[in-house]
PDB file of C-alpha atoms in Angstrom:
ATOM      1  CA  MET A   1       5.879 -21.124  16.146  1.00  0.00           C
ATOM      2  CA  THR A   2       5.283 -18.314  16.517  1.00  0.00           C
ATOM      3  CA  ARG A   3       2.355 -16.333  14.406  1.00  0.00           C
ATOM      4  CA  ARG A   4       2.018 -12.645  13.757  1.00  0.00           C
ATOM      5  CA  LEU A   5      -1.427 -11.772  13.605  1.00  0.00           C
ATOM      6  CA  PRO A   6      -2.199  -8.860  10.802  1.00  0.00           C
ATOM      7  CA  LYS A   7      -1.510  -5.798  10.446  1.00  0.00           C
ATOM      8  CA  VAL A   8      -4.638  -3.129   8.535  1.00  0.00           C
ATOM      9  CA  SER A   9      -2.494  -0.209   7.322  1.00  0.00           C
ATOM     10  CA  SER A  10      -4.526   2.673   6.546  1.00  0.00           C
ATOM     11  CA  MET A  11      -1.898   4.780   5.040  1.00  0.00           C
ATOM     12  CA  PRO A  12       0.265   3.239   2.398  1.00  0.00           C
ATOM     13  CA  GLU A  13       3.702   4.734   3.876  1.00  0.00           C
ATOM     14  CA  ASP A  14       3.743   2.294   6.729  1.00  0.00           C
ATOM     15  CA  ALA A  15       3.784  -1.131   5.199  1.00  0.00           C
ATOM     16  CA  ILE A  16       7.033   0.181   2.120  1.00  0.00           C
ATOM     17  CA  ASP A  17      10.596  -0.466   2.672  1.00  0.00           C
ATOM     18  CA  GLU A  18      13.610  -1.054   0.401  1.00  0.00           C
ATOM     19  CA  GLU A  19      11.935  -4.043  -1.525  1.00  0.00           C
ATOM     20  CA  GLU A  20       8.797  -1.983  -2.471  1.00  0.00           C
ATOM     21  CA  MET A  21      11.231   1.211  -4.106  1.00  0.00           C
ATOM     22  CA  ALA A  22      10.730  -0.001  -7.952  1.00  0.00           C
ATOM     23  CA  SER A  23       8.413   0.868 -10.184  1.00  0.00           C
ATOM     24  CA  THR A  24       4.525   0.010 -10.554  1.00  0.00           C
ATOM     25  CA  ALA A  25       2.781  -0.022 -14.060  1.00  0.00           C
ATOM     26  CA  VAL A  26      -0.975  -0.683 -14.931  1.00  0.00           C
ATOM     27  CA  PRO A  27      -1.713  -3.609 -16.529  1.00  0.00           C
ATOM     28  CA  GLY A  28      -2.500  -3.408 -20.608  1.00  0.00           C
ATOM     29  CA  GLN A  29      -1.487  -0.088 -20.799  1.00  0.00           C
ATOM     30  CA  PRO A  30       1.314   1.493 -22.480  1.00  0.00           C
ATOM     31  CA  SER A  31       4.046   2.728 -20.214  1.00  0.00           C
ATOM     32  CA  ILE A  32       3.903   6.195 -20.114  1.00  0.00           C
ATOM     33  CA  ASN A  33       6.232   8.457 -16.882  1.00  0.00           C
ATOM     34  CA  ARG A  34       6.347  11.812 -17.003  1.00  0.00           C
ATOM     35  CA  GLN A  35       8.227  11.069 -13.438  1.00  0.00           C
ATOM     36  CA  GLN A  36      11.718  10.595 -14.113  1.00  0.00           C
ATOM     37  CA  THR A  37      14.082   8.665 -16.323  1.00  0.00           C
ATOM     38  CA  PRO A  38      17.402   6.685 -15.585  1.00  0.00           C
ATOM     39  CA  PRO A  39      20.351   8.832 -16.455  1.00  0.00           C
ATOM     40  CA  PRO A  40      22.666   7.276 -18.646  1.00  0.00           C
ATOM     41  CA  GLU A  41      25.129   5.479 -18.305  1.00  0.00           C
ATOM     42  CA  ARG A  42      28.452   7.683 -17.539  1.00  0.00           C
ATOM     43  CA  ASN A  43      32.673   7.228 -18.667  1.00  0.00           C
ATOM     44  CA  ALA A  44      34.657   8.246 -15.941  1.00  0.00           C
ATOM     45  CA  PHE A  45      37.738   8.201 -18.206  1.00  0.00           C
ATOM     46  CA  ILE A  46      34.966  10.668 -21.197  1.00  0.00           C
ATOM     47  CA  ASP A  47      34.397  12.302 -17.863  1.00  0.00           C
ATOM     48  CA  LEU A  48      38.025  12.854 -16.544  1.00  0.00           C
ATOM     49  CA  MET A  49      39.016  14.297 -20.761  1.00  0.00           C
ATOM     50  CA  SER A  50      35.953  16.184 -21.564  1.00  0.00           C
ATOM     51  CA  PRO A  51      36.224  20.243 -21.132  1.00  0.00           C
ATOM     52  CA  LYS A  52      34.737  21.693 -18.116  1.00  0.00           C
ATOM     53  CA  ARG A  53      31.816  23.954 -18.403  1.00  0.00           C
ATOM     54  CA  LYS A  54      31.947  27.337 -17.432  1.00  0.00           C
ATOM     55  CA  HIS A  55      29.331  28.446 -14.694  1.00  0.00           C
ATOM     56  CA  PRO A  56      28.225  31.856 -14.611  1.00  0.00           C
ATOM     57  CA  ALA A  57      28.999  33.838 -11.085  1.00  0.00           C
ATOM     58  CA  SER A  58      26.561  33.325  -8.800  1.00  0.00           C
ATOM     59  CA  ASN A  59      24.995  36.642  -8.324  1.00  0.00           C
ATOM     60  CA  PRO A  60      23.656  37.523  -4.890  1.00  0.00           C
ATOM     61  CA  SER A  61      21.029  39.767  -5.351  1.00  0.00           C
ATOM     62  CA  SER A  62      19.007  36.763  -7.510  1.00  0.00           C
ATOM     63  CA  PRO A  63      16.465  34.803  -5.834  1.00  0.00           C
ATOM     64  CA  GLN A  64      17.501  31.304  -5.333  1.00  0.00           C
ATOM     65  CA  THR A  65      15.889  28.645  -7.765  1.00  0.00           C
ATOM     66  CA  THR A  66      14.897  25.246  -6.228  1.00  0.00           C
ATOM     67  CA  ARG A  67      14.598  22.069  -7.978  1.00  0.00           C
ATOM     68  CA  PRO A  68      11.046  21.294  -8.271  1.00  0.00           C
ATOM     69  CA  LYS A  69       9.526  18.040  -6.513  1.00  0.00           C
ATOM     70  CA  LEU A  70       9.033  15.468  -8.787  1.00  0.00           C
ATOM     71  CA  THR A  71       5.419  13.877  -8.683  1.00  0.00           C
ATOM     72  CA  THR A  72       3.567  11.443 -10.454  1.00  0.00           C
ATOM     73  CA  ASP A  73       0.282  12.471 -12.368  1.00  0.00           C
ATOM     74  CA  PRO A  74      -1.812  10.062 -12.536  1.00  0.00           C
ATOM     75  CA  THR A  75      -3.359  11.792 -15.792  1.00  0.00           C
ATOM     76  CA  THR A  76      -0.508  11.907 -17.889  1.00  0.00           C
ATOM     77  CA  SER A  77       1.061   8.690 -16.201  1.00  0.00           C
ATOM     78  CA  THR A  78       0.782   4.818 -16.134  1.00  0.00           C
ATOM     79  CA  THR A  79       3.976   3.581 -14.767  1.00  0.00           C
ATOM     80  CA  TYR A  80       5.017   4.873 -10.960  1.00  0.00           C
ATOM     81  CA  PHE A  81       8.166   4.888  -9.370  1.00  0.00           C
ATOM     82  CA  GLY A  82       9.443   4.950  -5.591  1.00  0.00           C
ATOM     83  CA  ARG A  83       7.038   6.034  -3.224  1.00  0.00           C
ATOM     84  CA  ASP A  84       4.590   7.168  -5.852  1.00  0.00           C
ATOM     85  CA  GLY A  85       4.053   3.188  -6.675  1.00  0.00           C
ATOM     86  CA  LEU A  86       0.715   2.577  -5.262  1.00  0.00           C
ATOM     87  CA  GLY A  87      -0.840   5.164  -7.357  1.00  0.00           C
ATOM     88  CA  ALA A  88      -1.030   2.518 -10.301  1.00  0.00           C
ATOM     89  CA  TYR A  89      -3.830   0.517  -8.086  1.00  0.00           C
ATOM     90  CA  ILE A  90      -5.226   4.335  -7.023  1.00  0.00           C
ATOM     91  CA  ALA A  91      -5.582   5.259 -10.654  1.00  0.00           C
ATOM     92  CA  SER A  92      -6.784   1.805 -12.402  1.00  0.00           C
ATOM     93  CA  PRO A  93      -8.097  -0.304  -9.763  1.00  0.00           C
ATOM     94  CA  THR A  94      -9.550  -2.621 -12.460  1.00  0.00           C
ATOM     95  CA  SER A  95      -6.822  -2.951 -14.106  1.00  0.00           C
ATOM     96  CA  PHE A  96      -5.497  -5.148 -11.468  1.00  0.00           C
ATOM     97  CA  PRO A  97      -6.841  -9.185 -10.998  1.00  0.00           C
ATOM     98  CA  PRO A  98      -8.989  -9.645  -7.153  1.00  0.00           C
ATOM     99  CA  SER A  99      -5.961 -11.655  -6.014  1.00  0.00           C
ATOM    100  CA  ARG A 100      -4.033  -7.911  -5.462  1.00  0.00           C
ATOM    101  CA  VAL A 101      -7.071  -5.721  -5.073  1.00  0.00           C
ATOM    102  CA  ILE A 102      -9.669  -6.610  -3.285  1.00  0.00           C
ATOM    103  CA  SER A 103     -11.973  -4.259  -3.281  1.00  0.00           C
ATOM    104  CA  HIS A 104     -12.402  -0.130  -4.363  1.00  0.00           C
ATOM    105  CA  THR A 105     -14.964   2.682  -4.088  1.00  0.00           C
ATOM    106  CA  PRO A 106     -14.227   6.710  -5.401  1.00  0.00           C
ATOM    107  CA  ASP A 107     -12.785   7.372  -1.688  1.00  0.00           C
ATOM    108  CA  PHE A 108     -10.461   4.089  -1.129  1.00  0.00           C
ATOM    109  CA  VAL A 109      -8.361   1.234  -2.538  1.00  0.00           C
ATOM    110  CA  VAL A 110      -7.813  -1.928  -0.408  1.00  0.00           C
ATOM    111  CA  ILE A 111      -4.995  -3.837  -2.056  1.00  0.00           C
ATOM    112  CA  ASN A 112      -3.081  -7.371  -0.830  1.00  0.00           C
ATOM    113  CA  ASP A 113       0.380  -6.041   0.433  1.00  0.00           C
ATOM    114  CA  LEU A 114       2.625  -7.292  -2.241  1.00  0.00           C
ATOM    115  CA  TYR A 115       5.575  -7.690   0.740  1.00  0.00           C
ATOM    116  CA  PRO A 116       3.091  -9.052   3.564  1.00  0.00           C
ATOM    117  CA  LYS A 117       4.253  -8.877   6.885  1.00  0.00           C
ATOM    118  CA  SER A 118       2.531 -10.647   8.498  1.00  0.00           C
ATOM    119  CA  SER A 119      -0.595 -13.717   7.861  1.00  0.00           C
ATOM    120  CA  VAL A 120      -3.128 -11.319   6.444  1.00  0.00           C
ATOM    121  CA  HIS A 121      -1.443  -7.894   5.488  1.00  0.00           C
ATOM    122  CA  ILE A 122      -3.704  -5.125   3.258  1.00  0.00           C
ATOM    123  CA  LEU A 123      -3.647  -1.867   2.875  1.00  0.00           C
ATOM    124  CA  LEU A 124      -5.712   0.936   2.822  1.00  0.00           C
ATOM    125  CA  LEU A 125      -5.354   3.844   0.074  1.00  0.00           C
ATOM    126  CA  PRO A 126      -6.945   7.071  -0.005  1.00  0.00           C
ATOM    127  CA  ARG A 127      -7.647   8.312  -3.799  1.00  0.00           C
ATOM    128  CA  SER A 128      -7.726  11.886  -2.691  1.00  0.00           C
ATOM    129  CA  PRO A 129      -5.114  13.569  -4.348  1.00  0.00           C
ATOM    130  CA  GLN A 130      -5.323  15.903  -1.665  1.00  0.00           C
ATOM    131  CA  LYS A 131      -4.538  12.964   0.365  1.00  0.00           C
ATOM    132  CA  THR A 132      -2.233  10.456  -1.465  1.00  0.00           C
ATOM    133  CA  LEU A 133       1.314  12.398  -1.568  1.00  0.00           C
ATOM    134  CA  LEU A 134       0.620  13.517   2.484  1.00  0.00           C
ATOM    135  CA  HIS A 135       2.122  12.000   5.528  1.00  0.00           C
ATOM    136  CA  PRO A 136      -0.348  10.277   7.693  1.00  0.00           C
ATOM    137  CA  PHE A 137       0.222  12.227  10.211  1.00  0.00           C
ATOM    138  CA  ASP A 138      -0.743  15.284   8.027  1.00  0.00           C
ATOM    139  CA  ALA A 139      -3.563  13.605   6.272  1.00  0.00           C
ATOM    140  CA  LEU A 140      -5.347  12.690   9.441  1.00  0.00           C
ATOM    141  CA  SER A 141      -5.303  15.647  10.841  1.00  0.00           C
ATOM    142  CA  ASP A 142      -8.660  16.182   8.932  1.00  0.00           C
ATOM    143  CA  ALA A 143     -11.360  15.203  11.120  1.00  0.00           C
ATOM    144  CA  LYS A 144     -13.516  14.260   8.230  1.00  0.00           C
ATOM    145  CA  PHE A 145     -10.722  12.061   6.164  1.00  0.00           C
ATOM    146  CA  LEU A 146     -10.192  10.261   9.849  1.00  0.00           C
ATOM    147  CA  ALA A 147     -13.438  10.026  10.684  1.00  0.00           C
ATOM    148  CA  SER A 148     -14.419   7.788   7.163  1.00  0.00           C
ATOM    149  CA  VAL A 149     -10.631   5.882   7.543  1.00  0.00           C
ATOM    150  CA  GLN A 150     -11.783   5.210  11.057  1.00  0.00           C
ATOM    151  CA  THR A 151     -15.075   3.486   9.020  1.00  0.00           C
ATOM    152  CA  GLU A 152     -13.432   1.857   6.571  1.00  0.00           C
ATOM    153  CA  VAL A 153     -10.878   0.117   9.007  1.00  0.00           C
ATOM    154  CA  THR A 154     -13.420  -1.224  11.036  1.00  0.00           C
ATOM    155  CA  LYS A 155     -15.204  -3.110   7.793  1.00  0.00           C
ATOM    156  CA  LEU A 156     -11.871  -4.286   7.268  1.00  0.00           C
ATOM    157  CA  ARG A 157     -11.069  -5.668  10.288  1.00  0.00           C
ATOM    158  CA  THR A 158     -13.892  -7.868   9.741  1.00  0.00           C
ATOM    159  CA  SER A 159     -13.439  -8.996   7.016  1.00  0.00           C
ATOM    160  CA  VAL A 160      -9.678  -9.483   7.892  1.00  0.00           C
ATOM    161  CA  ALA A 161     -11.070 -11.760  10.560  1.00  0.00           C
ATOM    162  CA  LYS A 162     -13.421 -14.191   8.719  1.00  0.00           C
ATOM    163  CA  GLU A 163      -9.617 -14.244   6.580  1.00  0.00           C
ATOM    164  CA  LEU A 164      -7.770 -15.244   9.554  1.00  0.00           C
ATOM    165  CA  ARG A 165     -10.663 -18.059  10.608  1.00  0.00           C
ATOM    166  CA  ARG A 166     -11.044 -19.448   7.351  1.00  0.00           C
ATOM    167  CA  ARG A 167      -7.431 -19.905   7.158  1.00  0.00           C
ATOM    168  CA  TYR A 168      -6.742 -21.236  10.430  1.00  0.00           C
ATOM    169  CA  GLY A 169      -9.529 -21.727  12.468  1.00  0.00           C
ATOM    170  CA  LYS A 170      -9.169 -25.767  12.382  1.00  0.00           C
ATOM    171  CA  PHE A 171      -5.583 -25.069  13.752  1.00  0.00           C
ATOM    172  CA  SER A 172      -6.650 -23.015  16.463  1.00  0.00           C
ATOM    173  CA  SER A 173      -7.692 -25.079  20.091  1.00  0.00           C
ATOM    174  CA  LEU A 174      -9.851 -22.241  20.843  1.00  0.00           C
ATOM    175  CA  ASP A 175     -12.018 -22.791  18.225  1.00  0.00           C
ATOM    176  CA  LYS A 176     -12.221 -26.520  18.132  1.00  0.00           C
ATOM    177  CA  ALA A 177     -15.645 -26.619  19.123  1.00  0.00           C
ATOM    178  CA  ARG A 178     -16.966 -24.527  16.738  1.00  0.00           C
ATOM    179  CA  GLU A 179     -15.041 -26.293  13.974  1.00  0.00           C
ATOM    180  CA  GLU A 180     -16.380 -29.706  15.370  1.00  0.00           C
ATOM    181  CA  ALA A 181     -20.050 -27.907  15.069  1.00  0.00           C
ATOM    182  CA  MET A 182     -19.746 -26.959  11.868  1.00  0.00           C
ATOM    183  CA  ASP A 183     -18.817 -30.645  10.655  1.00  0.00           C
ATOM    184  CA  GLN A 184     -21.622 -31.872  11.956  1.00  0.00           C
ATOM    185  CA  ASP A 185     -24.728 -32.897   9.396  1.00  0.00           C
ATOM    186  CA  PRO A 186     -26.668 -30.570   9.926  1.00  0.00           C
ATOM    187  CA  PRO A 187     -25.181 -28.057  11.705  1.00  0.00           C
ATOM    188  CA  PRO A 188     -26.462 -26.493  15.074  1.00  0.00           C
ATOM    189  CA  SER A 189     -28.553 -23.296  13.961  1.00  0.00           C
ATOM    190  CA  THR A 190     -26.109 -21.399  16.435  1.00  0.00           C
ATOM    191  CA  LEU A 191     -22.232 -22.298  16.468  1.00  0.00           C
ATOM    192  CA  PRO A 192     -20.409 -21.749  19.726  1.00  0.00           C
ATOM    193  CA  ALA A 193     -18.491 -18.437  19.001  1.00  0.00           C
ATOM    194  CA  GLY A 194     -15.053 -19.801  19.541  1.00  0.00           C
ATOM    195  CA  ARG A 195     -11.892 -17.729  19.083  1.00  0.00           C
ATOM    196  CA  ASP A 196     -12.220 -13.955  18.677  1.00  0.00           C
ATOM    197  CA  TRP A 197      -9.851 -13.044  15.699  1.00  0.00           C
ATOM    198  CA  GLU A 198     -11.039  -9.539  15.137  1.00  0.00           C
ATOM    199  CA  LYS A 199      -9.770  -8.855  18.547  1.00  0.00           C
ATOM    200  CA  GLU A 200      -6.195  -9.954  17.269  1.00  0.00           C
ATOM    201  CA  VAL A 201      -5.893  -7.547  14.575  1.00  0.00           C
ATOM    202  CA  ILE A 202      -3.844  -4.707  14.429  1.00  0.00           C
ATOM    203  CA  ALA A 203      -4.814  -2.017  12.122  1.00  0.00           C
ATOM    204  CA  GLY A 204      -2.250   1.374  12.162  1.00  0.00           C
TER     205      GLY A 204
END
């Protein structure tokens, strides 16, 4: 069996697919959404028989108007839709259990991916409103922000490696000597290095 080793995502967009294009609500909060509401059901027969609305003729000299882009405002919403679904974790990380939100700081939230693509799959979410809605390439073009992300990813690599060793170390031939040493009573003061799990962690 081929095991794909973990991916530490530095931005949420990398791991979102069609399965995750749904809403996320802050637990224990009333659902308040100012982003979008489902359209009412339409009846094809009623639509066909209804009189058509007359649209005013367009004026070439008038400025063109465009529909504003819908986004989620964390100050007025507790339900987050589509690609804004991760906003619930950013807005209120303490509302979620440790099995979902691993850790959080004023700058970042670390969560277990709801739809993991590897043995251990975690997401690093920036909390800055100036970064959360940007494409990763645009957000990481900020050198200061990039440096802060790299610092967090370095720490997460170590955490993920420890979790991999905890789950799979006893099955790895490279960790056999280390596992046997740990089973001794008392264990030796210095353990064999064993497998370098951190080297196999993928971040991106």
